[in-house]
XYZ file of C-alpha atoms in Angstrom:
136
model
C -44.177 -69.586 33.867
C -41.419 -70.195 31.312
C -38.027 -68.536 31.557
C -38.746 -66.761 28.285
C -41.876 -65.142 29.727
C -40.141 -64.319 33.005
C -37.182 -62.615 31.339
C -39.399 -60.872 28.775
C -41.548 -59.499 31.603
C -38.401 -58.245 33.335
C -37.297 -56.616 30.086
C -40.690 -54.948 29.755
C -40.389 -53.441 33.235
C -36.838 -52.253 32.575
C -37.830 -50.784 29.197
C -40.689 -48.921 30.886
C -38.211 -47.373 33.309
C -35.852 -46.524 30.463
C -38.600 -44.845 28.409
C -39.791 -42.826 31.404
C -36.273 -41.694 32.309
C -35.480 -40.936 28.659
C -38.409 -38.506 28.578
C -37.089 -36.780 31.690
C -33.507 -36.718 30.346
C -34.622 -35.006 27.127
C -36.031 -32.140 29.211
C -32.465 -31.276 30.201
C -30.286 -32.599 27.375
C -30.402 -32.598 23.569
C -31.754 -35.942 22.345
C -28.513 -37.147 20.737
C -26.518 -36.426 23.909
C -29.073 -38.216 26.075
C -28.691 -41.247 23.772
C -24.909 -41.221 24.223
C -25.216 -41.188 28.026
C -27.846 -43.922 27.816
C -25.591 -46.111 25.690
C -22.565 -45.581 27.957
C -24.665 -46.812 30.881
C -26.050 -49.681 28.784
C -22.588 -50.803 27.649
C -21.415 -50.659 31.261
C -24.330 -52.868 32.335
C -23.682 -55.340 29.492
C -19.952 -55.545 30.290
C -20.691 -56.051 34.001
C -23.149 -58.842 33.143
C -20.583 -60.540 30.893
C -17.980 -60.400 33.670
C -20.496 -61.634 36.258
C -21.495 -64.630 34.108
C -17.850 -65.452 33.563
C -18.615 -67.057 30.223
C -16.274 -67.140 27.269
C -16.226 -64.299 24.772
C -17.578 -65.772 21.544
C -16.032 -64.530 18.323
C -18.139 -65.199 15.242
C -17.630 -62.969 12.229
C -21.151 -63.617 11.038
C -22.640 -63.019 14.482
C -20.601 -59.859 15.017
C -21.684 -58.542 11.614
C -25.369 -59.035 12.421
C -24.842 -57.493 15.871
C -23.111 -54.426 14.409
C -25.798 -53.873 11.793
C -28.430 -54.383 14.490
C -26.565 -51.844 16.611
C -26.771 -49.300 13.789
C -30.518 -49.866 13.566
C -30.796 -49.599 17.350
C -28.712 -46.426 17.522
C -30.632 -44.661 14.763
C -33.943 -45.890 16.161
C -33.045 -44.685 19.639
C -32.035 -41.243 18.398
C -35.314 -41.034 16.464
C -37.242 -42.141 19.557
C -35.539 -39.560 21.784
C -36.280 -36.832 19.243
C -39.935 -37.971 19.232
C -39.925 -37.640 23.039
C -38.765 -34.032 22.747
C -41.624 -33.277 20.356
C -44.524 -34.413 22.519
C -46.133 -37.061 24.654
C -44.133 -39.999 25.987
C -47.281 -42.137 25.643
C -47.565 -41.416 21.928
C -43.834 -41.737 21.165
C -43.496 -44.956 23.138
C -46.696 -46.543 21.840
C -45.919 -45.934 18.192
C -42.217 -46.799 18.388
C -43.104 -49.879 20.441
C -44.875 -51.271 17.414
C -41.483 -52.505 16.260
C -42.773 -55.768 17.690
C -45.120 -56.052 14.704
C -42.222 -55.741 12.262
C -40.116 -58.170 14.274
C -42.956 -60.691 14.375
C -43.497 -60.491 10.613
C -39.767 -60.787 9.876
C -39.587 -63.825 12.189
C -42.471 -65.494 10.374
C -41.112 -64.777 6.893
C -37.389 -65.385 7.426
C -37.064 -67.564 10.546
C -40.038 -69.885 10.036
C -41.622 -68.834 13.333
C -45.285 -69.646 13.741
C -48.084 -67.103 13.734
C -51.379 -68.615 14.825
C -54.794 -67.036 15.238
C -54.180 -66.060 18.863
C -50.963 -64.220 17.961
C -52.708 -62.492 15.061
C -55.480 -61.393 17.443
C -52.824 -60.105 19.878
C -51.171 -58.082 17.121
C -54.548 -56.636 16.088
C -55.237 -55.633 19.697
C -51.778 -54.057 19.991
C -52.354 -52.036 16.828
C -55.735 -50.957 18.191
C -54.113 -49.916 21.461
C -51.533 -47.811 19.638
C -54.239 -46.106 17.590
C -56.173 -45.290 20.782
C -53.092 -44.139 22.712
C -51.922 -41.887 19.899
C -55.180 -39.926 19.790
Protein backbone atom coordinates (compact mmCIF):
# COMPACT_ATOMS: atom_id res chain seq x y z
CA UNK A 1 0.00 0.00 0.00
CA UNK A 2 1.45 3.38 -0.99
CA UNK A 3 1.99 6.16 1.52
CA UNK A 4 -0.54 8.26 -0.37
CA UNK A 5 -3.24 5.63 0.12
CA UNK A 6 -2.27 5.06 3.75
CA UNK A 7 -2.40 8.74 4.66
CA UNK A 8 -5.57 9.32 2.62
CA UNK A 9 -7.25 6.43 4.45
CA UNK A 10 -6.19 7.98 7.76
CA UNK A 11 -7.61 11.32 6.63
CA UNK A 12 -10.87 9.62 5.70
CA UNK A 13 -11.19 8.12 9.18
CA UNK A 14 -10.37 11.43 10.85
CA UNK A 15 -12.82 13.31 8.61
CA UNK A 16 -15.53 10.79 9.52
CA UNK A 17 -14.92 11.51 13.20
CA UNK A 18 -14.94 15.25 12.53
CA UNK A 19 -18.23 15.10 10.61
CA UNK A 20 -19.88 13.00 13.31
CA UNK A 21 -18.70 15.29 16.11
CA UNK A 22 -19.66 18.39 14.11
CA UNK A 23 -23.24 17.10 13.95
CA UNK A 24 -23.26 16.63 17.71
CA UNK A 25 -21.66 20.04 18.33
CA UNK A 26 -24.34 21.80 16.27
CA UNK A 27 -26.99 20.38 18.62
CA UNK A 28 -25.54 22.57 21.37
CA UNK A 29 -23.89 25.49 19.57
CA UNK A 30 -24.76 27.80 16.67
CA UNK A 31 -23.04 26.56 13.51
CA UNK A 32 -20.65 29.51 13.15
CA UNK A 33 -19.47 29.16 16.76
CA UNK A 34 -18.94 25.42 16.36
CA UNK A 35 -16.77 26.20 13.32
CA UNK A 36 -14.64 28.62 15.35
CA UNK A 37 -14.02 26.02 18.07
CA UNK A 38 -13.27 23.43 15.40
CA UNK A 39 -10.72 25.69 13.73
CA UNK A 40 -9.03 26.59 17.03
CA UNK A 41 -8.54 22.87 17.67
CA UNK A 42 -7.41 22.31 14.07
CA UNK A 43 -4.86 25.14 14.21
CA UNK A 44 -3.57 23.75 17.50
CA UNK A 45 -3.13 20.31 15.92
CA UNK A 46 -1.38 21.79 12.86
CA UNK A 47 0.98 23.88 15.02
CA UNK A 48 1.79 20.87 17.21
CA UNK A 49 2.53 18.78 14.10
CA UNK A 50 4.83 21.50 12.72
CA UNK A 51 6.72 21.65 16.02
CA UNK A 52 6.91 17.85 16.23
CA UNK A 53 8.34 17.56 12.70
CA UNK A 54 10.87 20.24 13.51
CA UNK A 55 11.04 21.30 9.88
CA UNK A 56 11.75 24.80 8.67
CA UNK A 57 8.94 27.28 8.22
CA UNK A 58 8.71 27.89 4.48
CA UNK A 59 7.85 31.41 3.38
CA UNK A 60 6.59 31.63 -0.20
CA UNK A 61 4.42 34.58 -1.12
CA UNK A 62 2.78 32.62 -3.90
CA UNK A 63 2.22 29.58 -1.69
CA UNK A 64 0.87 31.68 1.18
CA UNK A 65 -1.51 33.46 -1.20
CA UNK A 66 -2.94 30.17 -2.47
CA UNK A 67 -3.17 28.86 1.10
CA UNK A 68 -5.03 31.96 2.29
CA UNK A 69 -7.50 31.86 -0.59
CA UNK A 70 -7.94 28.13 0.01
CA UNK A 71 -8.53 28.92 3.68
CA UNK A 72 -11.32 31.34 2.73
CA UNK A 73 -12.94 28.63 0.62
CA UNK A 74 -12.50 26.14 3.46
CA UNK A 75 -13.91 28.50 6.08
CA UNK A 76 -16.97 29.42 4.03
CA UNK A 77 -17.47 25.80 3.00
CA UNK A 78 -17.22 24.63 6.59
CA UNK A 79 -19.73 27.20 7.81
CA UNK A 80 -22.10 26.14 5.01
CA UNK A 81 -21.58 22.48 5.93
CA UNK A 82 -22.28 23.09 9.62
CA UNK A 83 -25.44 25.01 8.74
CA UNK A 84 -26.50 22.06 6.54
CA UNK A 85 -25.95 19.78 9.56
CA UNK A 86 -28.31 21.91 11.63
CA UNK A 87 -30.99 21.61 8.95
CA UNK A 88 -31.18 17.83 8.72
CA UNK A 89 -29.45 14.52 8.29
CA UNK A 90 -25.69 14.19 8.73
CA UNK A 91 -25.74 11.50 6.02
CA UNK A 92 -27.27 13.85 3.47
CA UNK A 93 -25.15 16.89 4.40
CA UNK A 94 -21.93 14.89 4.44
CA UNK A 95 -22.65 12.93 1.26
CA UNK A 96 -23.50 15.97 -0.82
CA UNK A 97 -20.75 18.22 0.54
CA UNK A 98 -18.29 15.34 0.16
CA UNK A 99 -18.77 15.54 -3.57
CA UNK A 100 -16.17 18.30 -3.54
CA UNK A 101 -13.92 15.47 -4.65
CA UNK A 102 -15.60 15.59 -8.07
CA UNK A 103 -14.80 19.28 -8.45
CA UNK A 104 -11.25 18.76 -7.21
CA UNK A 105 -10.72 15.89 -9.64
CA UNK A 106 -11.98 17.93 -12.60
CA UNK A 107 -9.88 20.96 -11.64
CA UNK A 108 -6.82 18.69 -11.33
CA UNK A 109 -7.41 17.26 -14.79
CA UNK A 110 -8.00 20.64 -16.43
CA UNK A 111 -5.37 22.77 -14.68
CA UNK A 112 -2.76 20.36 -13.28
CA UNK A 113 -2.60 17.84 -16.13
CA UNK A 114 -3.61 14.96 -13.85
CA UNK A 115 -4.85 11.85 -15.57
CA UNK A 116 -8.44 10.65 -15.56
CA UNK A 117 -8.76 7.14 -16.96
CA UNK A 118 -11.81 4.94 -17.39
CA UNK A 119 -11.50 3.40 -13.92
CA UNK A 120 -11.44 6.83 -12.26
CA UNK A 121 -14.41 7.95 -14.35
CA UNK A 122 -16.30 4.82 -13.26
CA UNK A 123 -15.38 5.58 -9.62
CA UNK A 124 -16.72 9.12 -9.95
CA UNK A 125 -19.94 7.81 -11.51
CA UNK A 126 -20.36 5.37 -8.62
CA UNK A 127 -19.70 8.14 -6.09
CA UNK A 128 -22.33 10.34 -7.71
CA UNK A 129 -24.75 7.41 -7.66
CA UNK A 130 -24.02 6.84 -3.98
CA UNK A 131 -24.72 10.48 -3.16
CA UNK A 132 -28.01 10.37 -5.05
CA UNK A 133 -29.04 7.23 -3.12
CA UNK A 134 -27.89 8.58 0.26
CA UNK A 135 -29.68 11.88 -0.22
CA UNK A 136 -33.07 10.23 -0.78
